[in-house]
Short mmCIF file of C-alpha atoms in Angstrom, two decimals:
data_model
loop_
_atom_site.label_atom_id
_atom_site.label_comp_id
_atom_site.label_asym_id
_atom_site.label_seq_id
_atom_site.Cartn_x
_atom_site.Cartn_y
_atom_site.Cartn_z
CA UNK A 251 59.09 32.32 -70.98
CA UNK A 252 56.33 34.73 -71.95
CA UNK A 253 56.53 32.94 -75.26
CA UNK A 254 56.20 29.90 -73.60
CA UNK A 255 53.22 30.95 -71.93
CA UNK A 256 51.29 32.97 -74.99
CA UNK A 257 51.83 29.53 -77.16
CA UNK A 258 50.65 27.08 -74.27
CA UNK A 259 48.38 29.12 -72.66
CA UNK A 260 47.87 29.29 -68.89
CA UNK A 261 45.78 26.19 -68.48
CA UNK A 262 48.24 23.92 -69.47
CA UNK A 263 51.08 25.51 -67.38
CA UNK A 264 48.59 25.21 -64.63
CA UNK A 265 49.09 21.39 -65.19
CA UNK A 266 52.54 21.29 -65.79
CA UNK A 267 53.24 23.02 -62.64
CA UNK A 268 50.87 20.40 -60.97
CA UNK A 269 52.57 17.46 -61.95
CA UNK A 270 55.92 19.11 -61.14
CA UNK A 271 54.69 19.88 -57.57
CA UNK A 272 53.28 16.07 -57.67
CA UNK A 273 56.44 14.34 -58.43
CA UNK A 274 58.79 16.56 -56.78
CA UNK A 275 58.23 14.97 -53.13
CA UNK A 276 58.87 11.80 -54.53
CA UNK A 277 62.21 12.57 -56.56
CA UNK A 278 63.47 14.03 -53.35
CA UNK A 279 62.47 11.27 -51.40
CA UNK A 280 60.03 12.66 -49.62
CA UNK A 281 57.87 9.77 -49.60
CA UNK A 282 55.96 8.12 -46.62
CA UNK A 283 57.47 5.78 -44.24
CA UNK A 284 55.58 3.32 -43.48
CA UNK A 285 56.31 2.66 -39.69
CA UNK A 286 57.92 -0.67 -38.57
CA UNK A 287 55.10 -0.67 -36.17
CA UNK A 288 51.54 -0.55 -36.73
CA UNK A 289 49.20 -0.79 -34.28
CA UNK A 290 46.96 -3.21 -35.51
CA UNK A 291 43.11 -1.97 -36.34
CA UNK A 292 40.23 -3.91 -37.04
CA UNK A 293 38.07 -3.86 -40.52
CA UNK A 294 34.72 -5.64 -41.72
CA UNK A 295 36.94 -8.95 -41.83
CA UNK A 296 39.83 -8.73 -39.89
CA UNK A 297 42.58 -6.55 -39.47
CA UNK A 298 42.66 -3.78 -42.13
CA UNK A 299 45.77 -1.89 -40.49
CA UNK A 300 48.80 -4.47 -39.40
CA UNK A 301 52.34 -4.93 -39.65
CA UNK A 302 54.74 -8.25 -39.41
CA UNK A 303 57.98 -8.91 -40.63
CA UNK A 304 56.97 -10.11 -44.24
CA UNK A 305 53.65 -7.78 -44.57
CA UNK A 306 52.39 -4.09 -44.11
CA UNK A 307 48.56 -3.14 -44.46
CA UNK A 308 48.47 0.54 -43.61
CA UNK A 309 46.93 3.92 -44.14
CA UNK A 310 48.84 6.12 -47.00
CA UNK A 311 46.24 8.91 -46.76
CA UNK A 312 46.82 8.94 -50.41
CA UNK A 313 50.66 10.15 -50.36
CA UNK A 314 53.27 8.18 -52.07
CA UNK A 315 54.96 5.40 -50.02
CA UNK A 316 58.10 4.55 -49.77
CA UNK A 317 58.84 1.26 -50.85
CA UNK A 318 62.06 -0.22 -49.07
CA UNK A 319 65.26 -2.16 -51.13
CA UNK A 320 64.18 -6.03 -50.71
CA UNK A 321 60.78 -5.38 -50.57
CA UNK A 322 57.29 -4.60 -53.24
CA UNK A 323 53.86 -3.32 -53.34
CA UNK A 324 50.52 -5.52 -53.96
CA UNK A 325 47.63 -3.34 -55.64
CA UNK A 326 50.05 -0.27 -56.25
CA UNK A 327 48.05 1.80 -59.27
CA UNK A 328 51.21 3.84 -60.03
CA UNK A 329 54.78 2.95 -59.55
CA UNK A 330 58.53 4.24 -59.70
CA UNK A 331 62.12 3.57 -58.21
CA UNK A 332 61.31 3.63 -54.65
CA UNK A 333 58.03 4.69 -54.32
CA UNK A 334 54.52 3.23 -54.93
CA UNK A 335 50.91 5.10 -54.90
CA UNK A 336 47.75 3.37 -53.97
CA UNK A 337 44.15 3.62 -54.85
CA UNK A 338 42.19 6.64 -52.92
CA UNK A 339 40.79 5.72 -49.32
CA UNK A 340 42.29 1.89 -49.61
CA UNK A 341 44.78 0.51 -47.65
CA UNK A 342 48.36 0.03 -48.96
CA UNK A 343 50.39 -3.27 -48.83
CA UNK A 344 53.84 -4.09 -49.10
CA UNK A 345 55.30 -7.53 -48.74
CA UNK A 346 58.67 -8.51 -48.25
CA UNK A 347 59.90 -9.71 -51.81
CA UNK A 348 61.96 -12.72 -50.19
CA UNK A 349 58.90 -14.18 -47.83
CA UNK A 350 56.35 -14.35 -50.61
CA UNK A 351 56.20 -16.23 -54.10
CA UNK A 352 53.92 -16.19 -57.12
CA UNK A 353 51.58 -18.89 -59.03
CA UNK A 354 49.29 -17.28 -61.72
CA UNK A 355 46.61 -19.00 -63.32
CA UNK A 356 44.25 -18.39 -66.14
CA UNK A 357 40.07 -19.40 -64.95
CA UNK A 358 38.64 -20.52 -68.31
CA UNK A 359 35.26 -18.69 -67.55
CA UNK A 360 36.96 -15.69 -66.15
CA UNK A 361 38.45 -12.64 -67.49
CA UNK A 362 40.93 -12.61 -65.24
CA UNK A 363 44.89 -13.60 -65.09
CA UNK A 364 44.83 -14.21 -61.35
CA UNK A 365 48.28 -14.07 -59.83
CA UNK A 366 48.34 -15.84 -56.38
CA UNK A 367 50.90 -14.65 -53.65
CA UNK A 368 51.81 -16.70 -51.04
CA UNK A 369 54.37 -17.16 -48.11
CA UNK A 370 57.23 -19.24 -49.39
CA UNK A 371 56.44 -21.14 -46.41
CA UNK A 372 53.01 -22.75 -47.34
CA UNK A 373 52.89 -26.19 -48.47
CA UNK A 374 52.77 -28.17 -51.89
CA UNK A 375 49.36 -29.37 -50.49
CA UNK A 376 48.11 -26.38 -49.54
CA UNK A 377 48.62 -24.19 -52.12
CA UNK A 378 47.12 -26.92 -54.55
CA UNK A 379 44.18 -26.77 -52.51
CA UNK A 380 44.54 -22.90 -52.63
CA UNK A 381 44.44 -23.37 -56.17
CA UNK A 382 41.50 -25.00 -56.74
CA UNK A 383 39.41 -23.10 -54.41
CA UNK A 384 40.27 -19.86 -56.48
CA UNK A 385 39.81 -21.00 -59.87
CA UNK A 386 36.34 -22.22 -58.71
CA UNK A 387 35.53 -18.93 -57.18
CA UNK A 388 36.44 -17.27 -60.25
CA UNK A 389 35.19 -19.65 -63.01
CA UNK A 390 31.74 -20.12 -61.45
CA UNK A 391 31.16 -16.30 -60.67
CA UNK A 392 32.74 -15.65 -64.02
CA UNK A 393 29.88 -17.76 -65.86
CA UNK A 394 27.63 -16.57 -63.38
CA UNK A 395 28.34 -13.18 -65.31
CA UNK A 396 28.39 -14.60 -68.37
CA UNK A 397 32.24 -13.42 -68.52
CA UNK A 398 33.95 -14.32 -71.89
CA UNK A 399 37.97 -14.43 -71.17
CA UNK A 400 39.68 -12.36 -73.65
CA UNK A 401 42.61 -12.56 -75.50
CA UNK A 402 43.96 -9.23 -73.11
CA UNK A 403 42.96 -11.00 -69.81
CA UNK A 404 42.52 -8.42 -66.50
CA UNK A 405 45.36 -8.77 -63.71
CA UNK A 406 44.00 -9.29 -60.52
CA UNK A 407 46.21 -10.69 -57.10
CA UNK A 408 44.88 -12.83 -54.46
CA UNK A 409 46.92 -12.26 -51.39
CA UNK A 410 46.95 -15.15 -49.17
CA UNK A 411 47.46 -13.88 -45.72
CA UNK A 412 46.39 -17.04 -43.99
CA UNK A 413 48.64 -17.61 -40.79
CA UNK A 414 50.02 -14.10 -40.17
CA UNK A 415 47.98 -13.34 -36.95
CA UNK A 416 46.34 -14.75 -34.70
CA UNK A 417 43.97 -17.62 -35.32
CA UNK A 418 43.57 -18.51 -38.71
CA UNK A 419 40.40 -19.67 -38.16
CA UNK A 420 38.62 -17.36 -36.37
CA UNK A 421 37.21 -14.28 -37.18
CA UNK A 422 38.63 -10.50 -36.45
CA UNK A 423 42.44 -12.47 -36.00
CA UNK A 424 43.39 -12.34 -39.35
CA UNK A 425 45.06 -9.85 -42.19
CA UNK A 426 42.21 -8.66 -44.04
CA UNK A 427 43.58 -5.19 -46.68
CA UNK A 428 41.01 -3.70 -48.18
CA UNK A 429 39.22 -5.56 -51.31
CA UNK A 430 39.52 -3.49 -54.31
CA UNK A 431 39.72 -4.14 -58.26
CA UNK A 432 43.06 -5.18 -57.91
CA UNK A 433 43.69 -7.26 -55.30
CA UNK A 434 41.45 -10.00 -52.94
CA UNK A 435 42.93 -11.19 -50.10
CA UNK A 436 42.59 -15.28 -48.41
CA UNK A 437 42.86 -14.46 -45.21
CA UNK A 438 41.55 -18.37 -43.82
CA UNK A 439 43.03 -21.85 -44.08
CA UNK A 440 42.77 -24.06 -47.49
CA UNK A 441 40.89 -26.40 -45.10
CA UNK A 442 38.38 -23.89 -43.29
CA UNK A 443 35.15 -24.03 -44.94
CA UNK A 444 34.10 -20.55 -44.43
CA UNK A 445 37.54 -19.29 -45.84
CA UNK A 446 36.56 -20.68 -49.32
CA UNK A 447 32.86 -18.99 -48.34
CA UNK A 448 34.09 -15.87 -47.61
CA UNK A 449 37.10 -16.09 -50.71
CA UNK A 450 33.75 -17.09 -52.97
CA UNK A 451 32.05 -13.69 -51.63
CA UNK A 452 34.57 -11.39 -52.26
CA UNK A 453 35.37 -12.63 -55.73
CA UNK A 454 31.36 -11.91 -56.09
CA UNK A 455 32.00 -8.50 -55.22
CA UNK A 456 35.14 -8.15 -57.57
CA UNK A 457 32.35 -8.54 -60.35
CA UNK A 458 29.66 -7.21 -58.72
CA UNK A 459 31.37 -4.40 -57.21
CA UNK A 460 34.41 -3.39 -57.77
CA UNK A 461 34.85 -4.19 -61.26
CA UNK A 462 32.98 -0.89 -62.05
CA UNK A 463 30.91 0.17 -59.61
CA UNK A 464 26.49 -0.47 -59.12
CA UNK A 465 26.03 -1.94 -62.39
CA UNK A 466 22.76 -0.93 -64.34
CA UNK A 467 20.76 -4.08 -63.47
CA UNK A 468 20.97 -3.71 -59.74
CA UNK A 469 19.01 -0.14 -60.08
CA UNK A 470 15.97 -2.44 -61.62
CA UNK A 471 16.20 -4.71 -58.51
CA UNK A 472 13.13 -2.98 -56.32
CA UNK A 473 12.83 -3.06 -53.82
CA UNK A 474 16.54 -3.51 -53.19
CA UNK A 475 18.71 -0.52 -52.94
CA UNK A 476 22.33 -1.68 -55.25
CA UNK A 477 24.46 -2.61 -51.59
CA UNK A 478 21.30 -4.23 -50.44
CA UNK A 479 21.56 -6.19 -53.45
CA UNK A 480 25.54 -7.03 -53.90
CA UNK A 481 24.62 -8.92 -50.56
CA UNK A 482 22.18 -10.57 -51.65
CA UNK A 483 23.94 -12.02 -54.95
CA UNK A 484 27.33 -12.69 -52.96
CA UNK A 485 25.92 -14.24 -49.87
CA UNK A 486 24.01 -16.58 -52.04
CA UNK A 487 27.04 -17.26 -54.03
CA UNK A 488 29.09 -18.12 -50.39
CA UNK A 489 26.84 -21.63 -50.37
CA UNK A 490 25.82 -22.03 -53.82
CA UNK A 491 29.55 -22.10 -54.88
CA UNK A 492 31.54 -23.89 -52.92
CA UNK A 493 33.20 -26.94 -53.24
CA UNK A 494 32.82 -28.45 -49.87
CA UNK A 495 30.19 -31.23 -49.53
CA UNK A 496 29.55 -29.79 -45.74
CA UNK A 497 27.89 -26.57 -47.34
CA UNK A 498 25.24 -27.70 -45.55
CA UNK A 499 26.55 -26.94 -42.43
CA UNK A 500 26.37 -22.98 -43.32
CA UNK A 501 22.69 -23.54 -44.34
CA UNK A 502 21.76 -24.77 -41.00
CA UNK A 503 23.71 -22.24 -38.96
CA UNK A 504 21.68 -19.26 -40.84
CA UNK A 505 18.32 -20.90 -40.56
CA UNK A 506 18.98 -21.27 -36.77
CA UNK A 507 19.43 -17.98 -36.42
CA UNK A 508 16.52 -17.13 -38.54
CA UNK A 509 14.36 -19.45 -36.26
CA UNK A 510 16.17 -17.86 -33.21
CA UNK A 511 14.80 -14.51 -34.41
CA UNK A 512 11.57 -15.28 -35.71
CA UNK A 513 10.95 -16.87 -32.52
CA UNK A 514 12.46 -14.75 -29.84
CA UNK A 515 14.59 -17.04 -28.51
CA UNK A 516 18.45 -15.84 -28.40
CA UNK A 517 19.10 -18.25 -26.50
CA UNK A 518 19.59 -20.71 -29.31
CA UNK A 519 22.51 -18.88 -30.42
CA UNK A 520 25.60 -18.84 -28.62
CA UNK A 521 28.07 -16.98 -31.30
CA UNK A 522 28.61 -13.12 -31.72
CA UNK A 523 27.38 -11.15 -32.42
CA UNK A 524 23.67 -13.16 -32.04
CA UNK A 525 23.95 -13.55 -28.36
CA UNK A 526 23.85 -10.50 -26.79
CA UNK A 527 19.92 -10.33 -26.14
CA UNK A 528 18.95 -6.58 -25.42
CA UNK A 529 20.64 -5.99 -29.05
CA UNK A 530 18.77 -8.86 -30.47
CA UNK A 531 15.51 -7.94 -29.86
CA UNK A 532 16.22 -5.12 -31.92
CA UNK A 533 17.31 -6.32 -34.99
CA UNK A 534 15.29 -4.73 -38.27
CA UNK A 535 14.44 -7.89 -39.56
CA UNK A 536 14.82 -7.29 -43.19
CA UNK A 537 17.28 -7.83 -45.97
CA UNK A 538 16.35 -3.95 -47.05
CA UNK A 539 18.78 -2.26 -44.79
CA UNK A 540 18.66 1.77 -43.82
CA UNK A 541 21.83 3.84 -44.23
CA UNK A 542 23.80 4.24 -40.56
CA UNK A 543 21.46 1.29 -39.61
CA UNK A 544 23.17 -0.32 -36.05
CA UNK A 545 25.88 -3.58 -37.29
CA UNK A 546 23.02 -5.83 -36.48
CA UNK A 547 20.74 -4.62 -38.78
CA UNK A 548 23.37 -5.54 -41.53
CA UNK A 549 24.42 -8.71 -39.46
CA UNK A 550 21.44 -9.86 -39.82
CA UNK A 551 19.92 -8.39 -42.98
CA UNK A 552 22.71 -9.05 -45.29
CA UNK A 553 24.52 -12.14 -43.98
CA UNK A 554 21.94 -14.23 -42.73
CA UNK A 555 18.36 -13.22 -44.07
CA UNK A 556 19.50 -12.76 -47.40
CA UNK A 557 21.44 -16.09 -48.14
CA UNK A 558 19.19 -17.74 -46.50
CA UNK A 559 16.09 -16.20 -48.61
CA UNK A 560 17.56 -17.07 -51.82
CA UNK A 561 18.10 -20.15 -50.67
CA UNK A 562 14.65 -20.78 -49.70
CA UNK A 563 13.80 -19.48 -53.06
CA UNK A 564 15.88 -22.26 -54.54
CA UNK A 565 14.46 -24.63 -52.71
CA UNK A 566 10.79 -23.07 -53.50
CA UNK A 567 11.88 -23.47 -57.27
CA UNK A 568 13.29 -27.13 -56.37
CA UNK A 569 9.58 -28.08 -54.97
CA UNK A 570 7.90 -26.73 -58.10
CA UNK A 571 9.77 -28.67 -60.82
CA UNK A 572 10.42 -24.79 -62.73
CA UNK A 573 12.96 -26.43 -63.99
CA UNK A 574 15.19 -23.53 -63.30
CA UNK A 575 16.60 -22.02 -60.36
CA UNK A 576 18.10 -18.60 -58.71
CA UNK A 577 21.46 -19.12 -60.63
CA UNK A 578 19.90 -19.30 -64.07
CA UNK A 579 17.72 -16.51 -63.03
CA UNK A 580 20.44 -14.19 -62.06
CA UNK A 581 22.58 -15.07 -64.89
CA UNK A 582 19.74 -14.05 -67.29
CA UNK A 583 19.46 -11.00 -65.40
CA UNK A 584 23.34 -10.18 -65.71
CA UNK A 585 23.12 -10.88 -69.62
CA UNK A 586 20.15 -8.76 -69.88
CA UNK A 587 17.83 -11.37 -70.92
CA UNK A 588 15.53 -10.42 -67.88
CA UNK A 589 15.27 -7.88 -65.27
CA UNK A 590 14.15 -7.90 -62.19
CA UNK A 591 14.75 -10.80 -59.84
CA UNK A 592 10.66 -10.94 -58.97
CA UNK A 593 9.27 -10.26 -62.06
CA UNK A 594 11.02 -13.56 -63.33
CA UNK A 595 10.07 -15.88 -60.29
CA UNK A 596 6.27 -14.72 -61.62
CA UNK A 597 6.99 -16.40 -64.94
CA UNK A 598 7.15 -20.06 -62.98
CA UNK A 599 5.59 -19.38 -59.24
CA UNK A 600 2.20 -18.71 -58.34
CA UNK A 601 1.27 -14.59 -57.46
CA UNK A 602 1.23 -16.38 -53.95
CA UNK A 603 4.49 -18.12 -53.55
CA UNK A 604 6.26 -15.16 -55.05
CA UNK A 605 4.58 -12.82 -52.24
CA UNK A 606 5.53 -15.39 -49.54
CA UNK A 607 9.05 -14.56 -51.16
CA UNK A 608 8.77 -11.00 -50.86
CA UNK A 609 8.12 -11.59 -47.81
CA UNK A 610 11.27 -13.58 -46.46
CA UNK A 611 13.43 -11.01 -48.02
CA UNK A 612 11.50 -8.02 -46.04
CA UNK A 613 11.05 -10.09 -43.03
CA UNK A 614 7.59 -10.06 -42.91
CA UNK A 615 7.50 -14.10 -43.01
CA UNK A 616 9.01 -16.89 -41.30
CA UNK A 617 11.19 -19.15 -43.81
CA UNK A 618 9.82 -22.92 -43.89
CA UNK A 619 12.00 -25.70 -42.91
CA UNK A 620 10.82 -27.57 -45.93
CA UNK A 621 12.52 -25.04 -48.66
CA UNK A 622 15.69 -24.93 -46.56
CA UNK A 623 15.59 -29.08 -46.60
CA UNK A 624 14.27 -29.20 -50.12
CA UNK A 625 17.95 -26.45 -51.41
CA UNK A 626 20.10 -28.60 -49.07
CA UNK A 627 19.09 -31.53 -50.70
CA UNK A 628 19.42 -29.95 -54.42
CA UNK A 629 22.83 -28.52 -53.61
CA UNK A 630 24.32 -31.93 -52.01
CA UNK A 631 23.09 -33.96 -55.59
CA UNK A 632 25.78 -30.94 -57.52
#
């Protein structure tokens, strides 16, 4: 053994005893049960810990989980015979092989090889529907990115966890794992608008996001910090991209809550979390958003100002006959033919309509009705 060790050295017997000591637990079978029961916990979107009879979304507290006969893990970024490990800090998920079936497709302006999983117990109809609301996501924030497929396409799985708790259709009653690089979850109905929305946004961050991280041109966004602008980009993308002809719909909600705050009025909202008055008239009203800000502040800064400012953008754009518009901004900007996002509305705005921009993002200025009639308008002619 001293041998051993004088031809080696100890570094590397440092790391052999490490992985010895890693995979030792696991050949033993020490690996972590994931209870029958979970008591379910709530997330951003739903609920990110939960447990059913075909589905598990749980806490591993990064130990190796056992993986029961009969059923498999979604996301797992190591494997064996038994066991599965899952990305640092993100929840795990096992489904119950038997419950669950598989349809991949191919996007033509995506990267990806997108494997859908679904209960065996959805519909012809609605998985078609399924379908086509995923390849949209993917193909139009894939060109949006200027993505080029390649010949070794990217694995990603969209869980569809529509139907497992709750409501479907209503928020904070659905299966929501966390997002990561490997796996997006549908947690809405093929027929609920702000499923596809929400199924659009998270396939925004996949690119923006997760994919690798702040990528370089969201440090030359100023005066955005990079979260500040993911929001911005995939909030936009929510209405811009969907294939529902009642997009308009969305558009009106967020300007009425705009107006509503603008105004001082919360009385012309009557969903959560806008109606609770003592907390509205508090909201930082600015897309710009402080680390350990209250919810509200992000409520309201990312999910409603921010849409709705691009969108007024577009529809500023729409009024000037630019003859472009935020989506071919932003995909110059991705491809490096530009930079920042106001530097290129200067090239076809006036100094003054760009500052009355700056000034809907940082909530200095009240959006006009005009720009939000002028984008819904261009978006119902796509």
């Amino acid at each position: 053994m001293r041998k051993v060790l004088v031809i080696i050295g100890v570094p590397a017997v440092c790391a052999l005893l490490a992985v010895v000591v890693y995979f030792v637990p696991i050949l033993k079978g020490e690996c972590y049960k994931v209870p029958d029961y979970l008591k379910p916990i709530a997330g951003s979107q739903g609920y990110r810990i939960w447990s059913g009879d075909i589905l598990k979304s749980f806490d591993h507290k990064n130990r190796p989980v056992c993986v029961p006969q009969g059923w498999e893990a979604v996301g797992a970024i190591e494997t064996g015979a038994g066991w599965a490990k899952f990305e640092t800090k993100l929840t795990g998920v096992l489904i119950r092989s038997d419950a669950f079936t598989l349809q991949s497709i191919q996007p033509k302006q995506s990267m990806y090889k997108v494997d859908i999983l679904y209960p065996v117990t959805t519909t012809e109809s609605s998985i078609r529907r399924y379908v086509a609301i995923i390849e949209n996501a993917f193909n139009r924030t894939g060109k949006l990115f200027n993505d080029d497929p390649k010949e070794q396409r990217v694995q990603h799985v969209v869980l569809i966890t529509a139907g497992l708790a709750g409501n479907a259709d209503e928020d904070a009653t659905y299966v929501y794992p966390d997002p990561s690089a490997r796996v997006s979850a549908f947690v809405r109905t093929q027929n609920s608008l702000r499923g596809e929305e929400l199924f659009i946004h998270a396939v925004m961050h996949l690119y923006n996001r997760h994919q690798s991280g702040a990528l370089p041109y969201q440090k030359l966004q100023s005066p955005f910090a990079e979260e500040d602008w993911q929001e911005v980009e995939a909030t936009w993308a929510e209405t811009a991209f969907t294939t529902s002809a009642e997009r308009s719909g969305r558009i009106v909600y967020l300007y009425g809550v705009h107006t509503a705050v603008r105004t001082g009025n919360f009385s012309l909202i009557k969903e959560a979390p806008f109606n609770d008055q003592k907390a509205f008239e508090k909201i930082r009203q600015s897309v710009i958003v402080a680390p350990n800000s209250p919810n509200l502040d992000y409520q309201y800064g990312h999910y409603v100002l921010a849409p709705l400012s691009m969108l007024a953008v577009d529809g500023m754009l729409q009024e000037s006959n630019t003859h472009t518009s935020v989506e071919k901004i932003l995909t110059d900007i991705h491809a490096g033919k530009a930079s920042n996002f106001f530097d290129e509305l200067q090239k076809t705005l006036s100094k003054e309509e760009v500052q009355r921009a700056r000034g809907w993002f940082e909530g200095t200025e009240t959006i006009p009705s005009s720009v939000i009639n002028s984008v819904i308008t261009a978006y119902k002619s796509q």
